[in-house]
Amino acid sequence: MKDGTIIRVTGPVVTAEGLERAKMFDVVRVGELGLVGEVIKLQGTTAILQIYEDTTGVRPGDKVVNTGQALSVELGPGLLTSIYDGIQRPLNVLREQSGDFISRGLVIPALDEKKKWEFVPSKKKGDKVAPGEIIGTVQETQLVSHKIMVPPGVSGELKELKEGKFTIREVVGKIKTSTEDVDVFLATKWKVRTPRPIARKLPPDTPLLTGQRVFDTFFPVAKGGTAAIPGPFGSGKTVSQQQLAKWSDSRIIVYVGCGERGNEMTEVLATFPELEDPRSKRPLMERTILVANTSNMPVAAREASIYTGITLAEYYRDMGYDVALMADSTSRWAEALREISGRLEEMPGEEGYPAYLGSRLAEFYERSGKVIALGPDSRVGSVTVVGAVSPPGGDFSEPVSQNTLRVTRVFWALDASLASRRHFPAINWLTSYSLYTDDLKGWYQETVAKEWPDMRAEALGILQKEAELNDIVQLVGYDALPESEKGAMDVAKSIREDYLQQSAYDAVDTYTSMKKQYLMLNTILAFGREEADAIRAGAQASQVSSLPVKVKIGRIKWTPEDQVDDFVKGVMTEMDQQFGALVQEVKV
Amino acid sequence: MTEPVSYRTVSQVAGPLLFVEKVEHAAYGEMVEVTNALGERVRGQVLDAGSGLAVVQVFGSTLGLSTTGTSVRFLGETARISVSDEMLGRVFSGLGNPRDSGPAIVSKTKVEIVGSAMNPYSREEPSEFIQTGISTIDGMNTLVRGQKLPLFSAAGLPHNLLAAQIARQAKVLNSSENFSVVFAAMGITSEEANFFIRQFEETGALERTVLFLNLSSDPSMERILTPRLALTTAEYLAYERESHVLVILTDMTNYCESLREIAAARNEVPGRRGYPGYTYTDLATLYERAGKIKGRKGSITQIPILTMPADDKTHPIPDLTGYITEGQIYVSRDLDRSGVYPPIDVLESLSRLMNQGIGPTRTREDHRGMADQLYASYAQGKDVRALSAIVGEEALSETDRKFLKVAERFEQMFVKQGVYEDRSIEQTLDIGWKVIEPLSDTEIKRIKPELVEKYRKRTTPQ
């Protein structure tokens, strides 16, 4: 590879000459400091580079070195509990080396090169191995056993496989292929812009349970599915995503903070290690990887961070785990595309975004899925992608939101007006949707209750009815409604306040199991039916809504999981008694 | 950095830009000194460094510059500022030159004004409650040390009065730590600037204040540098001198317009409303310089002020700002019209770091619940108000009338306060309990029953 020379610098875009045999997406080192960059355009002998670090002080005439490698991430034990920047440099090591502010031109290995890992082989010398086959494990954290797999594209006979403690740089085995001997290490590299190969994709049929009632009950996402959370600022998008990261039943969490606030990442960093995994009682960080490229960090690295994140997610999926990837926010990523496209003086599409915005977004979301991984054991893993979108001014008609909606199947519409009246999570139940409802019907019927799909439909119907009635109330006033409709409004209110509203900050309310969700919804719907009956029998809606049992229904959400059965039984009994008494009273 | 070199090869002057030809090795971001035929000097910075052509953005007026008589000296270094303790109590121009009668700052510590990004791993989570003495902020949109909380205002609203009141009253309870203010003005009128200077003088805060003033009569291009100079100074005071710094940046709208002006002069592809596509990134490099660092004593709290063109919250400037900052304080024209000061609309306002700063050990145990209760009741009350405008107050139900009353009490008792009224957080919360007096216990849904028991009884003996 021949070195080149810079001929022009404009912000994160650098033009260089003389980089012979440079290929698209080759990683380059630029200037005296050796800033990291990538080839994004080639014109004859001229190469256009995007630089992942601030280019202040870089000048024409400076040297450019081509590494000849495409941007890759290192995959191996030690990824979990790490926090990386957009190009997989560990931020804690960066801090040790350059202090509290990130200095430029540092190259740091993504994984600890000195740490010894206990490798337990599951194959032996002489075994035939295929691409993706598991040949051993490393206990990466107490929660996760890291599977060491034969790299894609390699197959043959195991010539050697050691046992014991190794660093990621030591050879643990050799595979004799038809052409050569391939060394096996605990860590491998993979190009971030290339999806990792799989055997085949499976249809989504299991929900990703989140413990958040509005998601699990009304708008579930399947394992391996895609969801978009668009939200105007201040509508609780970040809290919703963090709740998902904390509580969803995926084994691995990859959280990509892409162009977001520094203090927000700090909050994640401060809270995740303290949070317990609800099932194992171990720190949540033991199954989490954070990729943080805050808004003031270089814009090109923000563009890369999404790919870094999804490649890490795919790697754990290939081991047979359910992985959830949160990207916050894909709008910032799209803006990075736009900024770089603008510097390249490309012809802009809508609102200045490049014409390829839609295809890039689609490519990214397509890397999700429930799959059968490579290898003879047909293990199943999934990557669920939840992407946040931040539409400017809350206007969903803008290109990033629109292109995202075309490729995602769940839409959790955060609503600023709900947030401003402190209805959290501020998911609008009328505009949100999940296209997985039918796929997941079977699972819910089997696992929760036969009548669950009907209950869900009934509850949504009530909320829909309320919206219609609200329009009427706006015109004629509440008092003009017939009693039966007042009753319907009353039940809808109960669904909103006693069911949909969920506090992320309350120790009990923050997570609700499917069993408790069923009990809660069932109680509220039962109350609604009894209310309708009572009103038919002549009661007033105001009488019903002042029944003491209403207060108790509101308390179910604060009741711990282990007491909820008894509590709900009590509520149901009281409800029957009080309605009975009311109807008696009315008759008299 | 290299030795300074001079060129007389200006080929084009366009708006704030100079195109200098035959330049070898000008660095991106390098500072230049431009001298016109009369010997007058202005500073500039390299925006596009190509071999043979450098595009220079001039911080100042291009009046009198020509393609023939102009000399451009490339200084061989990027923009820096000398920082020292001597800066406290001084007034500087938007480019960092003394604006008062004092001497220039001479210091060994010269710092690049383009700050490096703070490592997210080094940040400390902001959690110290700052009491501003303003109920709507302390009670419902709490400010904490290291936060960036902008004022979203508009032309003709009293945001300066409010910002001055915050600067005057802001304190951390039970703490007597070193405190200072850095004030950066971008394109505000001299009257407004004088108002702030007078305010700082009156309270004796001027000696702990550094002012950078770019007035509306000063060159608009300076505004690109002004906030960076201010923040670099703030970082020095915070992290080297262990001071808790409050940075006021006003008016960010003017800053963004300067950004747009340069982009337009460079024929860049515009994003929304003509603002360049990198406006978000650029604003982030300013706002993200607020914060706290683990193991260091000082902190930077930012209060940027911006005026929303045509009161439009979806305009790119407030919109992008809101996505970077940790909330916003919304100054409302409606409240201002009805004579409420400070006219803060809590429903549009938000503090994202509130939860970290409040609670039993920091403020009071009923704080969270009270804030939620007031939010919810006020939102409901305002809905009822809108409804009663259509159907008349008689048609309202009894509950509706209660909430209407609560909304009224909220605006008059809780929101409204004097310009010099400094309420403690205790007072603020107690006023909150008074506001919701008309509600029955069952209508207080957001506050835990045991807290209702404890505090409601205390403030309203029954």
mmCIF file of C-alpha atoms in Angstrom, chain B residues 74-389:
data_model
loop_
_atom_site.group_PDB
_atom_site.id
_atom_site.type_symbol
_atom_site.label_atom_id
_atom_site.label_comp_id
_atom_site.label_asym_id
_atom_site.label_seq_id
_atom_site.Cartn_x
_atom_site.Cartn_y
_atom_site.Cartn_z
ATOM 1 C CA PHE B 74 -1.390 32.582 8.641
ATOM 2 C CA LEU B 75 -0.528 32.402 12.314
ATOM 3 C CA GLY B 76 0.382 28.753 12.451
ATOM 4 C CA GLU B 77 -1.896 27.972 15.378
ATOM 5 C CA THR B 78 -5.520 27.247 15.998
ATOM 6 C CA ALA B 79 -7.780 29.590 17.994
ATOM 7 C CA ARG B 80 -6.598 29.904 21.577
ATOM 8 C CA ILE B 81 -7.340 32.048 24.559
ATOM 9 C CA SER B 82 -5.151 33.018 27.506
ATOM 10 C CA VAL B 83 -6.950 32.156 30.698
ATOM 11 C CA SER B 84 -6.273 33.169 34.271
ATOM 12 C CA ASP B 85 -7.995 34.188 37.494
ATOM 13 C CA GLU B 86 -7.485 37.802 36.463
ATOM 14 C CA MET B 87 -10.398 37.392 34.074
ATOM 15 C CA LEU B 88 -12.928 37.504 36.879
ATOM 16 C CA GLY B 89 -14.639 40.854 37.056
ATOM 17 C CA ARG B 90 -13.556 41.790 33.540
ATOM 18 C CA VAL B 91 -15.463 42.558 30.366
ATOM 19 C CA PHE B 92 -14.180 41.254 27.038
ATOM 20 C CA SER B 93 -15.275 41.630 23.445
ATOM 21 C CA GLY B 94 -16.719 38.783 21.451
ATOM 22 C CA LEU B 95 -13.179 37.949 20.319
ATOM 23 C CA GLY B 96 -11.747 37.982 23.815
ATOM 24 C CA ASN B 97 -10.059 41.403 23.740
ATOM 25 C CA PRO B 98 -10.589 43.659 26.786
ATOM 26 C CA ARG B 99 -13.644 45.823 26.404
ATOM 27 C CA ASP B 100 -13.159 47.638 29.692
ATOM 28 C CA SER B 101 -10.179 49.796 30.561
ATOM 29 C CA GLY B 102 -8.169 46.918 31.996
ATOM 30 C CA PRO B 103 -5.054 45.336 30.495
ATOM 31 C CA ALA B 104 -5.022 42.321 28.192
ATOM 32 C CA ILE B 105 -4.803 38.953 29.904
ATOM 33 C CA VAL B 106 -1.292 37.589 29.960
ATOM 34 C CA SER B 107 -1.003 34.019 31.011
ATOM 35 C CA LYS B 108 1.131 30.997 30.419
ATOM 36 C CA THR B 109 -2.017 28.942 30.073
ATOM 37 C CA LYS B 110 -3.211 29.281 26.486
ATOM 38 C CA VAL B 111 -6.016 26.908 25.702
ATOM 39 C CA GLU B 112 -7.522 25.827 22.395
ATOM 40 C CA ILE B 113 -11.066 27.100 22.270
ATOM 41 C CA VAL B 114 -12.354 24.118 20.326
ATOM 42 C CA GLY B 115 -12.727 21.855 23.316
ATOM 43 C CA SER B 116 -12.168 18.132 22.994
ATOM 44 C CA ALA B 117 -15.185 15.993 23.714
ATOM 45 C CA MET B 118 -15.488 14.968 27.324
ATOM 46 C CA ASN B 119 -15.160 11.217 27.665
ATOM 47 C CA PRO B 120 -18.627 9.956 28.676
ATOM 48 C CA TYR B 121 -16.826 7.593 31.003
ATOM 49 C CA SER B 122 -15.321 10.535 32.902
ATOM 50 C CA ARG B 123 -18.576 12.339 33.421
ATOM 51 C CA GLU B 124 -20.185 12.414 36.778
ATOM 52 C CA GLU B 125 -23.928 12.230 36.925
ATOM 53 C CA PRO B 126 -25.261 15.664 37.894
ATOM 54 C CA SER B 127 -27.247 15.369 41.081
ATOM 55 C CA GLU B 128 -26.784 18.446 43.268
ATOM 56 C CA PHE B 129 -29.945 20.470 43.549
ATOM 57 C CA ILE B 130 -29.548 24.147 42.672
ATOM 58 C CA GLN B 131 -32.127 26.283 44.390
ATOM 59 C CA THR B 132 -33.051 29.179 42.134
ATOM 60 C CA GLY B 133 -35.766 30.514 44.418
ATOM 61 C CA ILE B 134 -38.246 30.297 41.539
ATOM 62 C CA SER B 135 -41.072 27.873 42.293
ATOM 63 C CA THR B 136 -41.751 26.731 38.745
ATOM 64 C CA ILE B 137 -38.098 25.792 38.322
ATOM 65 C CA ASP B 138 -37.271 24.412 41.770
ATOM 66 C CA GLY B 139 -40.580 22.682 42.283
ATOM 67 C CA MET B 140 -41.295 21.308 38.857
ATOM 68 C CA ASN B 141 -38.259 21.649 36.571
ATOM 69 C CA THR B 142 -35.412 21.326 38.981
ATOM 70 C CA LEU B 143 -31.987 22.537 37.894
ATOM 71 C CA VAL B 144 -28.953 20.523 39.008
ATOM 72 C CA ARG B 145 -25.238 21.252 38.883
ATOM 73 C CA GLY B 146 -23.709 20.308 35.554
ATOM 74 C CA GLN B 147 -27.004 20.533 33.684
ATOM 75 C CA LYS B 148 -27.701 22.521 30.549
ATOM 76 C CA LEU B 149 -31.165 23.997 30.788
ATOM 77 C CA PRO B 150 -32.098 26.593 28.167
ATOM 78 C CA LEU B 151 -34.737 29.286 28.348
ATOM 79 C CA PHE B 152 -37.004 29.048 25.323
ATOM 80 C CA SER B 153 -38.297 32.530 24.927
ATOM 81 C CA ALA B 154 -39.417 34.910 22.241
ATOM 82 C CA ALA B 155 -39.188 38.549 21.361
ATOM 83 C CA GLY B 156 -40.734 40.830 23.965
ATOM 84 C CA LEU B 157 -40.745 38.360 26.837
ATOM 85 C CA PRO B 158 -38.904 38.908 30.119
ATOM 86 C CA HIS B 159 -36.261 36.192 29.688
ATOM 87 C CA ASN B 160 -33.430 38.559 30.629
ATOM 88 C CA LEU B 161 -35.136 39.445 33.882
ATOM 89 C CA LEU B 162 -35.595 35.760 34.562
ATOM 90 C CA ALA B 163 -32.018 34.811 33.668
ATOM 91 C CA ALA B 164 -30.711 37.586 35.902
ATOM 92 C CA GLN B 165 -32.930 36.387 38.737
ATOM 93 C CA ILE B 166 -31.584 32.857 38.346
ATOM 94 C CA ALA B 167 -27.989 34.093 38.289
ATOM 95 C CA ARG B 168 -28.669 36.219 41.378
ATOM 96 C CA GLN B 169 -30.452 33.622 43.461
ATOM 97 C CA ALA B 170 -28.950 30.319 42.374
ATOM 98 C CA LYS B 171 -27.307 28.448 45.211
ATOM 99 C CA VAL B 172 -26.661 24.936 46.352
ATOM 100 C CA LEU B 173 -28.101 24.338 49.792
ATOM 101 C CA ASN B 174 -25.652 23.827 52.663
ATOM 102 C CA SER B 175 -22.686 24.682 50.532
ATOM 103 C CA SER B 176 -20.353 27.638 50.538
ATOM 104 C CA GLU B 177 -18.226 26.568 47.609
ATOM 105 C CA ASN B 178 -16.438 28.733 45.134
ATOM 106 C CA PHE B 179 -18.975 30.051 42.624
ATOM 107 C CA SER B 180 -18.616 32.129 39.459
ATOM 108 C CA VAL B 181 -20.555 33.271 36.406
ATOM 109 C CA VAL B 182 -19.440 33.394 32.786
ATOM 110 C CA PHE B 183 -21.683 35.485 30.620
ATOM 111 C CA ALA B 184 -21.519 35.375 26.827
ATOM 112 C CA ALA B 185 -23.622 37.790 24.823
ATOM 113 C CA MET B 186 -24.103 37.214 21.131
ATOM 114 C CA GLY B 187 -25.760 39.995 19.214
ATOM 115 C CA ILE B 188 -27.807 41.404 22.068
ATOM 116 C CA THR B 189 -28.377 45.158 22.352
ATOM 117 C CA SER B 190 -26.147 47.319 24.505
ATOM 118 C CA GLU B 191 -29.198 48.041 26.671
ATOM 119 C CA GLU B 192 -29.626 44.368 27.401
ATOM 120 C CA ALA B 193 -25.915 43.987 28.076
ATOM 121 C CA ASN B 194 -25.980 46.942 30.449
ATOM 122 C CA PHE B 195 -28.952 45.440 32.216
ATOM 123 C CA PHE B 196 -26.983 42.303 32.985
ATOM 124 C CA ILE B 197 -23.866 44.237 34.031
ATOM 125 C CA ARG B 198 -25.983 46.365 36.383
ATOM 126 C CA GLN B 199 -27.599 43.266 37.806
ATOM 127 C CA PHE B 200 -24.241 41.671 38.509
ATOM 128 C CA GLU B 201 -22.957 44.929 40.016
ATOM 129 C CA GLU B 202 -25.944 45.358 42.303
ATOM 130 C CA THR B 203 -25.574 41.955 43.836
ATOM 131 C CA GLY B 204 -21.819 42.233 44.060
ATOM 132 C CA ALA B 205 -21.488 39.272 41.730
ATOM 133 C CA LEU B 206 -19.524 41.215 39.121
ATOM 134 C CA GLU B 207 -16.191 40.392 40.715
ATOM 135 C CA ARG B 208 -16.960 36.715 40.256
ATOM 136 C CA THR B 209 -18.173 37.195 36.696
ATOM 137 C CA VAL B 210 -16.441 37.087 33.337
ATOM 138 C CA LEU B 211 -18.313 38.805 30.522
ATOM 139 C CA PHE B 212 -17.844 38.321 26.804
ATOM 140 C CA LEU B 213 -19.910 40.829 24.900
ATOM 141 C CA ASN B 214 -20.650 40.739 21.223
ATOM 142 C CA LEU B 215 -23.338 43.359 20.796
ATOM 143 C CA SER B 216 -25.759 43.665 17.936
ATOM 144 C CA SER B 217 -23.581 46.381 16.426
ATOM 145 C CA ASP B 218 -20.503 44.124 16.477
ATOM 146 C CA PRO B 219 -19.606 41.924 13.512
ATOM 147 C CA SER B 220 -21.884 38.899 13.359
ATOM 148 C CA MET B 221 -19.021 36.543 12.507
ATOM 149 C CA GLU B 222 -17.457 37.095 15.928
ATOM 150 C CA ARG B 223 -20.444 35.253 17.362
ATOM 151 C CA ILE B 224 -19.019 31.967 16.182
ATOM 152 C CA LEU B 225 -16.090 32.431 18.560
ATOM 153 C CA THR B 226 -17.791 34.142 21.511
ATOM 154 C CA PRO B 227 -19.482 31.111 23.112
ATOM 155 C CA ARG B 228 -16.346 29.022 22.639
ATOM 156 C CA LEU B 229 -14.205 31.619 24.372
ATOM 157 C CA ALA B 230 -16.719 31.757 27.187
ATOM 158 C CA LEU B 231 -16.886 27.996 27.590
ATOM 159 C CA THR B 232 -13.131 27.594 27.457
ATOM 160 C CA THR B 233 -12.853 30.168 30.235
ATOM 161 C CA ALA B 234 -15.577 28.353 32.144
ATOM 162 C CA GLU B 235 -13.724 25.050 31.787
ATOM 163 C CA TYR B 236 -10.590 26.651 33.144
ATOM 164 C CA LEU B 237 -12.445 28.090 36.126
ATOM 165 C CA ALA B 238 -14.313 24.852 36.768
ATOM 166 C CA TYR B 239 -11.668 22.211 36.306
ATOM 167 C CA GLU B 240 -8.442 24.096 37.099
ATOM 168 C CA ARG B 241 -9.731 26.520 39.711
ATOM 169 C CA GLU B 242 -12.401 24.244 41.225
ATOM 170 C CA SER B 243 -15.186 26.729 40.818
ATOM 171 C CA HIS B 244 -18.850 26.009 40.178
ATOM 172 C CA VAL B 245 -19.528 27.991 37.048
ATOM 173 C CA LEU B 246 -22.875 29.150 35.756
ATOM 174 C CA VAL B 247 -22.627 29.965 32.047
ATOM 175 C CA ILE B 248 -25.283 32.155 30.481
ATOM 176 C CA LEU B 249 -25.294 32.186 26.683
ATOM 177 C CA THR B 250 -27.615 34.687 25.050
ATOM 178 C CA ASP B 251 -28.941 34.771 22.385
ATOM 179 C CA MET B 252 -28.353 31.400 20.722
ATOM 180 C CA THR B 253 -30.666 32.379 17.870
ATOM 181 C CA ASN B 254 -28.163 35.006 16.793
ATOM 182 C CA TYR B 255 -25.376 32.462 16.977
ATOM 183 C CA CYS B 256 -27.239 30.094 14.656
ATOM 184 C CA GLU B 257 -27.923 32.913 12.226
ATOM 185 C CA SER B 258 -24.213 33.580 11.952
ATOM 186 C CA LEU B 259 -23.718 29.904 11.289
ATOM 187 C CA ARG B 260 -26.275 30.097 8.518
ATOM 188 C CA GLU B 261 -24.629 33.191 7.085
ATOM 189 C CA ILE B 262 -21.323 31.386 6.639
ATOM 190 C CA ALA B 263 -22.989 28.310 5.196
ATOM 191 C CA ALA B 264 -24.824 30.452 2.673
ATOM 192 C CA ALA B 265 -21.633 32.286 1.725
ATOM 193 C CA ARG B 266 -19.960 28.910 1.077
ATOM 194 C CA ASN B 267 -22.852 27.722 -1.098
ATOM 195 C CA GLU B 268 -23.392 24.733 1.190
ATOM 196 C CA VAL B 269 -26.392 22.486 0.754
ATOM 197 C CA PRO B 270 -28.891 23.870 3.254
ATOM 198 C CA GLY B 271 -30.858 21.751 5.729
ATOM 199 C CA ARG B 272 -34.095 22.918 7.277
ATOM 200 C CA ARG B 273 -34.902 26.623 6.841
ATOM 201 C CA GLY B 274 -31.500 27.292 5.360
ATOM 202 C CA TYR B 275 -29.559 26.276 8.451
ATOM 203 C CA PRO B 276 -26.637 24.056 7.578
ATOM 204 C CA GLY B 277 -26.920 20.292 8.021
ATOM 205 C CA TYR B 278 -24.310 20.328 10.775
ATOM 206 C CA THR B 279 -26.199 22.758 13.023
ATOM 207 C CA TYR B 280 -27.009 19.951 15.456
ATOM 208 C CA THR B 281 -23.394 18.816 15.711
ATOM 209 C CA ASP B 282 -22.190 22.386 16.017
ATOM 210 C CA LEU B 283 -24.643 23.233 18.799
ATOM 211 C CA ALA B 284 -23.741 19.997 20.538
ATOM 212 C CA THR B 285 -20.086 21.009 20.688
ATOM 213 C CA LEU B 286 -21.225 24.027 22.732
ATOM 214 C CA TYR B 287 -23.966 22.588 24.920
ATOM 215 C CA GLU B 288 -22.138 19.367 25.698
ATOM 216 C CA ARG B 289 -19.412 21.346 27.393
ATOM 217 C CA ALA B 290 -21.665 21.565 30.425
ATOM 218 C CA GLY B 291 -21.144 18.893 33.022
ATOM 219 C CA LYS B 292 -19.148 17.520 35.891
ATOM 220 C CA ILE B 293 -16.078 15.320 35.856
ATOM 221 C CA LYS B 294 -15.455 12.480 38.263
ATOM 222 C CA GLY B 295 -12.829 13.378 40.806
ATOM 223 C CA ARG B 296 -12.795 17.093 40.033
ATOM 224 C CA LYS B 297 -14.425 19.665 42.218
ATOM 225 C CA GLY B 298 -15.815 22.230 39.795
ATOM 226 C CA SER B 299 -18.786 22.049 37.464
ATOM 227 C CA ILE B 300 -20.311 23.875 34.518
ATOM 228 C CA THR B 301 -24.018 24.585 34.492
ATOM 229 C CA GLN B 302 -25.350 26.196 31.344
ATOM 230 C CA ILE B 303 -28.363 28.404 30.842
ATOM 231 C CA PRO B 304 -28.533 29.240 27.148
ATOM 232 C CA ILE B 305 -31.237 31.666 26.162
ATOM 233 C CA LEU B 306 -32.836 31.577 22.759
ATOM 234 C CA THR B 307 -35.658 33.507 21.212
ATOM 235 C CA MET B 308 -37.963 31.397 19.100
ATOM 236 C CA PRO B 309 -38.707 33.100 15.794
ATOM 237 C CA ALA B 310 -42.458 33.740 15.641
ATOM 238 C CA ASP B 311 -42.863 31.810 18.951
ATOM 239 C CA ASP B 312 -42.417 28.632 16.957
ATOM 240 C CA LYS B 313 -41.138 25.766 19.066
ATOM 241 C CA THR B 314 -40.609 23.589 16.012
ATOM 242 C CA HIS B 315 -38.210 26.084 14.436
ATOM 243 C CA PRO B 316 -34.833 24.347 13.947
ATOM 244 C CA ILE B 317 -33.040 26.364 16.645
ATOM 245 C CA PRO B 318 -35.278 25.496 19.617
ATOM 246 C CA ASP B 319 -35.896 22.062 18.159
ATOM 247 C CA LEU B 320 -32.244 21.072 17.830
ATOM 248 C CA THR B 321 -31.427 22.702 21.135
ATOM 249 C CA GLY B 322 -34.127 20.727 22.878
ATOM 250 C CA TYR B 323 -32.652 17.500 21.564
ATOM 251 C CA ILE B 324 -29.253 18.297 23.059
ATOM 252 C CA THR B 325 -30.049 20.062 26.300
ATOM 253 C CA GLU B 326 -31.469 18.359 29.331
ATOM 254 C CA GLY B 327 -34.880 19.954 29.138
ATOM 255 C CA GLN B 328 -36.070 23.496 28.669
ATOM 256 C CA ILE B 329 -37.755 26.308 30.546
ATOM 257 C CA TYR B 330 -40.523 27.616 28.352
ATOM 258 C CA VAL B 331 -41.352 31.306 28.652
ATOM 259 C CA SER B 332 -44.952 31.754 27.614
ATOM 260 C CA ARG B 333 -46.516 34.723 25.939
ATOM 261 C CA ASP B 334 -49.993 33.860 27.200
ATOM 262 C CA LEU B 335 -48.903 33.920 30.814
ATOM 263 C CA ASP B 336 -46.955 37.096 30.238
ATOM 264 C CA ARG B 337 -50.036 38.732 28.752
ATOM 265 C CA SER B 338 -52.097 37.795 31.763
ATOM 266 C CA GLY B 339 -49.557 39.531 33.940
ATOM 267 C CA VAL B 340 -47.896 36.522 35.513
ATOM 268 C CA TYR B 341 -44.180 36.831 36.250
ATOM 269 C CA PRO B 342 -42.148 34.664 35.712
ATOM 270 C CA PRO B 343 -44.304 33.547 32.758
ATOM 271 C CA ILE B 344 -43.015 29.968 32.782
ATOM 272 C CA ASP B 345 -45.368 27.466 31.210
ATOM 273 C CA VAL B 346 -44.641 24.299 33.151
ATOM 274 C CA LEU B 347 -46.522 22.064 30.741
ATOM 275 C CA GLU B 348 -44.064 22.918 27.976
ATOM 276 C CA SER B 349 -41.074 22.911 30.312
ATOM 277 C CA LEU B 350 -39.020 19.972 31.437
ATOM 278 C CA SER B 351 -35.912 19.145 33.391
ATOM 279 C CA ARG B 352 -34.520 15.769 32.454
ATOM 280 C CA LEU B 353 -32.212 15.607 35.408
ATOM 281 C CA MET B 354 -34.858 16.508 37.948
ATOM 282 C CA ASN B 355 -35.151 13.039 39.437
ATOM 283 C CA GLN B 356 -31.465 12.917 40.238
ATOM 284 C CA GLY B 357 -31.636 16.203 42.123
ATOM 285 C CA ILE B 358 -34.685 15.722 44.299
ATOM 286 C CA GLY B 359 -36.051 13.399 46.923
ATOM 287 C CA PRO B 360 -35.864 12.866 50.668
ATOM 288 C CA THR B 361 -32.135 13.485 51.084
ATOM 289 C CA ARG B 362 -31.849 16.333 48.607
ATOM 290 C CA THR B 363 -35.078 18.285 48.825
ATOM 291 C CA ARG B 364 -38.166 16.750 50.414
ATOM 292 C CA GLU B 365 -39.866 13.382 50.105
ATOM 293 C CA ASP B 366 -43.094 14.810 48.689
ATOM 294 C CA HIS B 367 -41.263 16.674 45.903
ATOM 295 C CA ARG B 368 -41.696 14.155 43.067
ATOM 296 C CA GLY B 369 -45.318 13.426 43.847
ATOM 297 C CA MET B 370 -46.187 17.072 44.296
ATOM 298 C CA ALA B 371 -44.578 18.007 40.985
ATOM 299 C CA ASP B 372 -46.514 15.248 39.181
ATOM 300 C CA GLN B 373 -49.732 16.179 40.925
ATOM 301 C CA LEU B 374 -49.376 19.832 39.974
ATOM 302 C CA TYR B 375 -48.524 18.919 36.394
ATOM 303 C CA ALA B 376 -51.496 16.623 36.035
ATOM 304 C CA SER B 377 -53.964 18.922 37.803
ATOM 305 C CA TYR B 378 -52.825 21.975 35.878
ATOM 306 C CA ALA B 379 -53.028 20.118 32.554
ATOM 307 C CA GLN B 380 -56.535 18.974 33.410
ATOM 308 C CA GLY B 381 -57.492 22.438 34.622
ATOM 309 C CA LYS B 382 -56.325 23.994 31.391
ATOM 310 C CA ASP B 383 -58.348 21.486 29.380
ATOM 311 C CA VAL B 384 -61.406 22.391 31.401
ATOM 312 C CA ARG B 385 -60.682 26.061 30.821
ATOM 313 C CA ALA B 386 -60.686 25.461 27.081
ATOM 314 C CA LEU B 387 -63.874 23.452 27.396
ATOM 315 C CA SER B 388 -65.654 26.080 29.484
ATOM 316 C CA ALA B 389 -64.871 28.649 26.814
#
